Tab-separated table of C-alpha atoms in Angstrom:
chain	number	residue	atom	x	y	z
X	149	MET	CA	102.727	94.104	64.214
X	150	THR	CA	100.530	91.045	64.787
X	151	GLU	CA	103.334	89.413	66.785
X	152	ALA	CA	103.780	92.553	68.840
X	153	ARG	CA	100.050	92.804	69.602
X	154	GLY	CA	100.129	89.160	70.691
X	155	ALA	CA	103.107	89.707	72.967
X	156	TYR	CA	101.432	92.601	74.723
X	157	ALA	CA	97.851	91.388	74.589
X	158	GLY	CA	97.573	90.509	78.270
X	159	LEU	CA	99.107	93.791	79.403
X	160	ALA	CA	96.974	95.772	76.947
X	161	ALA	CA	93.831	94.100	78.263
X	162	ALA	CA	94.709	94.899	81.856
X	163	LEU	CA	95.444	98.540	81.012
X	164	ALA	CA	92.242	98.889	79.008
X	165	ASP	CA	90.281	97.592	81.993
X	166	MET	CA	91.611	100.222	84.425
X	167	PRO	CA	88.975	102.890	83.660
X	168	ARG	CA	86.277	100.377	84.501
X	169	GLN	CA	87.998	99.509	87.792
X	170	ILE	CA	88.392	103.202	88.682
X	171	GLY	CA	84.742	103.741	87.911
X	172	ARG	CA	84.975	107.403	86.972
X	173	THR	CA	86.920	109.590	84.629
X	174	PRO	CA	89.659	111.425	86.544
X	175	ASP	CA	89.880	115.216	86.216
X	176	ALA	CA	93.605	114.756	85.606
X	177	ILE	CA	96.387	112.190	85.781
X	178	LEU	CA	99.707	112.504	87.541
X	179	MET	CA	102.165	110.130	85.898
X	180	VAL	CA	105.440	109.071	87.522
X	181	SER	CA	107.515	107.444	84.779
X	182	ALA	CA	110.663	105.361	85.106
X	183	HIS	CA	112.029	107.287	82.160
X	184	TRP	CA	112.521	110.650	83.788
X	185	GLU	CA	115.066	111.423	86.500
X	186	GLU	CA	116.250	114.815	87.768
X	187	PRO	CA	118.423	116.091	90.628
X	188	VAL	CA	115.216	117.174	92.436
X	189	PHE	CA	111.598	116.142	91.931
X	190	THR	CA	110.523	118.000	88.801
X	191	VAL	CA	106.992	118.596	87.571
X	192	MET	CA	106.104	118.985	83.914
X	193	GLY	CA	104.218	122.226	83.366
X	194	ASN	CA	103.910	122.327	79.603
X	195	PRO	CA	100.257	122.998	78.604
X	196	MET	CA	100.676	121.161	75.284
X	197	PRO	CA	103.428	118.590	75.865
X	198	PRO	CA	105.447	117.395	72.875
X	199	MET	CA	106.603	113.803	72.476
X	200	VAL	CA	109.892	112.519	73.860
X	201	TYR	CA	111.093	109.487	71.875
X	202	ASP	CA	113.472	108.259	74.565
X	203	TYR	CA	114.545	105.042	72.824
X	204	GLY	CA	116.678	103.892	69.956
X	205	GLY	CA	116.712	101.153	67.311
X	206	PHE	CA	112.947	100.737	67.135
X	207	PRO	CA	110.776	100.548	63.986
X	208	GLU	CA	110.321	103.853	62.190
X	209	HIS	CA	106.613	104.116	63.043
X	210	THR	CA	107.409	104.284	66.770
X	211	TYR	CA	109.009	107.691	66.184
X	212	HIS	CA	105.746	109.076	64.810
X	213	VAL	CA	103.502	108.177	67.722
X	214	HIS	CA	101.458	111.135	68.957
X	215	TYR	CA	99.491	111.150	72.171
X	216	GLU	CA	97.896	114.572	72.315
X	217	ALA	CA	96.569	114.805	75.859
X	218	PRO	CA	96.801	118.302	77.252
X	219	GLY	CA	99.046	119.198	80.115
X	220	SER	CA	97.879	121.128	83.186
X	221	PRO	CA	100.149	123.918	84.498
X	222	ALA	CA	97.705	124.473	87.362
X	223	LEU	CA	98.003	120.835	88.503
X	224	ALA	CA	101.763	121.022	88.021
X	225	ARG	CA	101.966	124.023	90.398
X	226	ARG	CA	99.718	122.207	92.862
X	227	VAL	CA	102.024	119.160	92.764
X	228	GLN	CA	105.078	121.327	93.249
X	229	GLY	CA	103.438	123.044	96.241
X	230	LEU	CA	102.532	119.712	97.904
X	231	ILE	CA	106.062	118.402	97.469
X	232	GLU	CA	107.666	121.567	98.891
X	233	ALA	CA	105.206	121.649	101.796
X	234	ALA	CA	106.456	118.180	102.716
X	235	GLY	CA	109.991	119.492	102.947
X	236	LEU	CA	111.153	117.850	99.714
X	237	PRO	CA	112.899	119.718	96.894
X	238	ALA	CA	110.836	120.391	93.789
X	239	ALA	CA	111.226	122.187	90.454
X	240	PHE	CA	108.978	123.133	87.542
X	241	ASP	CA	109.797	122.360	83.908
X	242	ALA	CA	107.697	124.294	81.387
X	243	GLU	CA	109.181	122.524	78.328
X	244	ARG	CA	109.191	118.786	79.140
X	245	GLY	CA	107.117	116.446	76.952
X	246	PHE	CA	105.607	112.964	77.330
X	247	ASP	CA	108.050	110.057	77.354
X	248	HIS	CA	107.111	106.500	76.370
X	249	GLY	CA	106.654	105.492	80.005
X	250	MET	CA	103.666	107.828	79.821
X	251	PHE	CA	102.256	107.530	76.338
X	252	SER	CA	102.546	103.733	75.973
X	253	PRO	CA	100.141	102.899	78.778
X	254	MET	CA	97.973	105.998	78.493
X	255	ALA	CA	97.251	105.352	74.796
X	256	VAL	CA	95.620	102.100	75.907
X	257	MET	CA	93.956	103.305	79.090
X	258	TYR	CA	92.597	106.578	77.644
X	259	PRO	CA	92.929	106.296	73.849
X	260	LYS	CA	91.036	109.547	73.241
X	261	ALA	CA	93.744	111.462	75.092
X	262	GLU	CA	91.093	113.608	76.708
X	263	VAL	CA	92.405	113.598	80.291
X	264	PRO	CA	94.942	116.344	81.196
X	265	THR	CA	98.168	114.678	82.239
X	266	VAL	CA	101.225	115.911	84.133
X	267	GLN	CA	104.452	113.970	84.512
X	268	LEU	CA	106.597	113.995	87.650
X	269	SER	CA	110.213	112.935	87.655
X	270	LEU	CA	111.988	110.527	89.919
X	271	ARG	CA	114.823	111.978	91.947
X	272	ARG	CA	118.355	110.822	91.205
X	273	GLY	CA	119.683	108.449	93.807
X	274	LEU	CA	116.384	106.547	93.666
X	275	ASP	CA	116.028	106.379	97.433
X	276	PRO	CA	112.931	104.231	98.190
X	277	ALA	CA	112.136	106.059	101.441
X	278	GLU	CA	112.257	109.418	99.733
X	279	HIS	CA	109.908	108.273	96.986
X	280	ILE	CA	107.459	106.780	99.474
X	281	ALA	CA	107.562	110.170	101.245
X	282	LEU	CA	106.914	111.822	97.911
X	283	GLY	CA	103.817	109.658	97.455
X	284	ARG	CA	102.549	110.571	100.891
X	285	ALA	CA	102.923	114.236	100.040
X	286	LEU	CA	100.838	113.696	96.923
X	287	ALA	CA	98.049	111.774	98.658
X	288	PRO	CA	95.633	114.758	98.853
X	289	LEU	CA	95.365	114.657	95.052
X	290	ARG	CA	93.441	111.395	95.279
X	291	GLU	CA	90.604	113.294	96.986
X	292	GLU	CA	90.724	115.840	94.157
X	293	ASN	CA	89.956	113.267	91.450
X	294	VAL	CA	93.548	113.073	90.262
X	295	LEU	CA	94.646	109.579	89.256
X	296	ILE	CA	98.251	108.838	90.322
X	297	VAL	CA	100.002	106.308	88.065
X	298	GLY	CA	103.419	104.734	88.591
X	299	SER	CA	104.800	103.501	85.275
X	300	GLY	CA	107.676	101.072	85.255
X	301	LEU	CA	108.142	97.300	85.094
X	302	SER	CA	108.336	94.790	87.894
X	303	TYR	CA	111.243	93.062	86.147
X	304	HIS	CA	113.732	95.147	84.209
X	305	ASN	CA	116.996	93.503	83.276
X	306	LEU	CA	117.538	94.049	79.566
X	307	ARG	CA	120.463	91.627	79.551
X	308	GLN	CA	118.292	88.791	80.874
X	309	PHE	CA	114.991	88.647	79.071
X	310	GLY	CA	113.270	85.530	77.821
X	311	PRO	CA	113.253	81.939	79.051
X	312	GLN	CA	116.596	82.220	80.874
X	313	ALA	CA	114.972	84.751	83.247
X	314	ARG	CA	111.958	82.611	84.082
X	315	GLU	CA	113.096	81.431	87.505
X	316	VAL	CA	114.727	84.618	88.747
X	317	SER	CA	111.876	86.860	87.570
X	318	LYS	CA	109.378	84.546	89.270
X	319	ALA	CA	111.344	84.630	92.524
X	320	PHE	CA	111.297	88.400	92.658
X	321	ASP	CA	107.715	88.728	91.348
X	322	ASP	CA	106.440	86.327	94.018
X	323	TRP	CA	108.210	88.342	96.682
X	324	LEU	CA	106.947	91.633	95.314
X	325	SER	CA	103.337	90.469	95.174
X	326	ASP	CA	103.552	89.246	98.798
X	327	ALA	CA	105.043	92.580	99.844
X	328	VAL	CA	102.316	94.603	98.129
X	329	ASP	CA	99.623	92.375	99.587
X	330	ALA	CA	100.906	92.872	103.135
X	331	PRO	CA	99.228	95.225	105.634
X	332	PRO	CA	100.302	98.799	104.899
X	333	ALA	CA	102.935	99.202	107.650
X	334	GLN	CA	104.532	95.876	106.817
X	335	ARG	CA	104.306	96.619	103.080
X	336	VAL	CA	106.397	99.783	103.468
X	337	GLN	CA	109.050	98.066	105.567
X	338	ARG	CA	109.360	95.234	103.037
X	339	LEU	CA	109.626	97.580	100.098
X	340	LEU	CA	112.248	99.715	101.801
X	341	ALA	CA	114.363	96.556	101.985
X	342	TRP	CA	113.543	95.465	98.422
X	343	SER	CA	117.197	94.998	97.465
X	344	GLN	CA	117.412	92.076	99.918
X	345	ALA	CA	114.573	90.205	98.222
X	346	PRO	CA	115.199	87.030	96.241
X	347	ALA	CA	116.887	87.792	92.910
X	348	ALA	CA	116.390	91.522	93.535
X	349	ARG	CA	119.510	92.773	91.805
X	350	ILE	CA	119.005	90.399	88.917
X	351	ALA	CA	115.458	91.662	88.428
X	352	HIS	CA	116.561	95.277	88.859
X	353	PRO	CA	120.311	95.893	88.267
X	354	ARG	CA	119.185	99.534	88.477
X	355	GLU	CA	115.928	100.230	90.205
X	356	GLU	CA	114.373	103.097	88.198
X	357	HIS	CA	111.642	100.794	86.910
X	358	LEU	CA	110.676	99.708	90.454
X	359	ILE	CA	110.717	103.126	92.144
X	360	PRO	CA	107.445	104.455	90.619
X	361	LEU	CA	105.722	101.755	92.617
X	362	MET	CA	107.091	103.319	95.805
X	363	VAL	CA	105.385	106.610	94.933
X	364	ALA	CA	102.027	104.841	94.422
X	365	VAL	CA	102.462	103.014	97.722
X	366	GLY	CA	103.121	106.227	99.545
X	367	ALA	CA	100.117	107.933	98.010
X	368	ALA	CA	97.828	105.054	99.010
X	369	ASP	CA	99.409	104.626	102.426
X	370	GLU	CA	96.486	102.863	104.149
X	371	GLU	CA	94.915	101.215	101.082
X	372	GLN	CA	95.083	97.536	100.299
X	373	GLY	CA	97.231	96.585	97.301
X	374	VAL	CA	95.689	94.321	94.706
X	375	ARG	CA	97.469	92.596	91.834
X	376	VAL	CA	95.475	93.441	88.706
X	377	TYR	CA	97.762	92.001	86.076
X	378	HIS	CA	100.166	89.065	85.991
X	379	GLU	CA	101.904	87.022	83.371
X	380	ASP	CA	104.573	84.370	83.833
X	381	ALA	CA	105.766	84.293	80.209
X	382	PHE	CA	105.913	87.935	79.256
X	383	MET	CA	108.389	88.716	76.457
X	384	GLY	CA	109.224	85.029	76.129
X	385	GLY	CA	109.486	83.960	79.735
X	386	ILE	CA	109.541	86.593	82.486
X	387	SER	CA	107.109	87.015	85.357
X	388	VAL	CA	105.609	90.512	85.629
X	389	SER	CA	102.779	92.079	87.635
X	390	SER	CA	101.058	95.395	88.202
X	391	TYR	CA	98.963	96.633	91.108
X	392	ARG	CA	96.060	98.832	92.065
X	393	PHE	CA	95.633	100.417	95.492
X	394	GLY	CA	92.128	100.801	96.855
X	395	ALA	CA	88.837	99.072	96.055
X	396	ALA	CA	87.559	98.835	92.514
X	397	ALA	CA	84.333	100.544	91.512
X	398	GLY	CA	81.449	98.361	92.596
X	399	ASP	CA	83.334	96.533	95.354
X	400	ALA	CA	81.573	96.417	98.685
X	401	ALA	CA	84.462	98.374	100.263
X	402	ALA	CA	84.267	101.138	97.659
């Protein structure tokens, strides 16, 4: 356990700092996780979501994790309505629970599990333009004190982790950080063409861990992207980053 805490210490510190950066407690969280895909965008409407242990071969204690944040059927219906109003297909799932793409970061960001949280699926096909459009449809939630979180990983090639991935992960991470830092219109165009980036298909043989970022980008269409976490030796040697859109609490632009 000590080794695991050490390996994730930088990421945990960045996640724990997010409430300070946000500067207020959200009324609710909308979580878009890499670990849920459906034929159409599907919103979790369970008022007391169970746990979904969507992994195998991990230590026994990881199958007894409980993150007991409440759901919000009202927010789920609001999300579904916004998606449908944008002309995108949407469905409601009253049974779905929290997967580890949700509870792993949320247990660090909001350890008391007091903020109602709703998950929203990716859509199969993983079309970047469609997920940016989804984010734009969800943008009004930001004015309703709903925090939109995209949970994935900026490098996700399980066959190439560790020191052998150092150069390729850095190449893609450098490109991704430049793309997110670009003016909003350029940012979207670069991200739409992400698969042409350096080492793109090595970093993401399948892009489900990148696509949640597209939703966040769409929701914060005119906001500046800021890299809030970076390591160049994560899990033994890969470069990874995460981003916030909009000014932090206390910034002059806030």
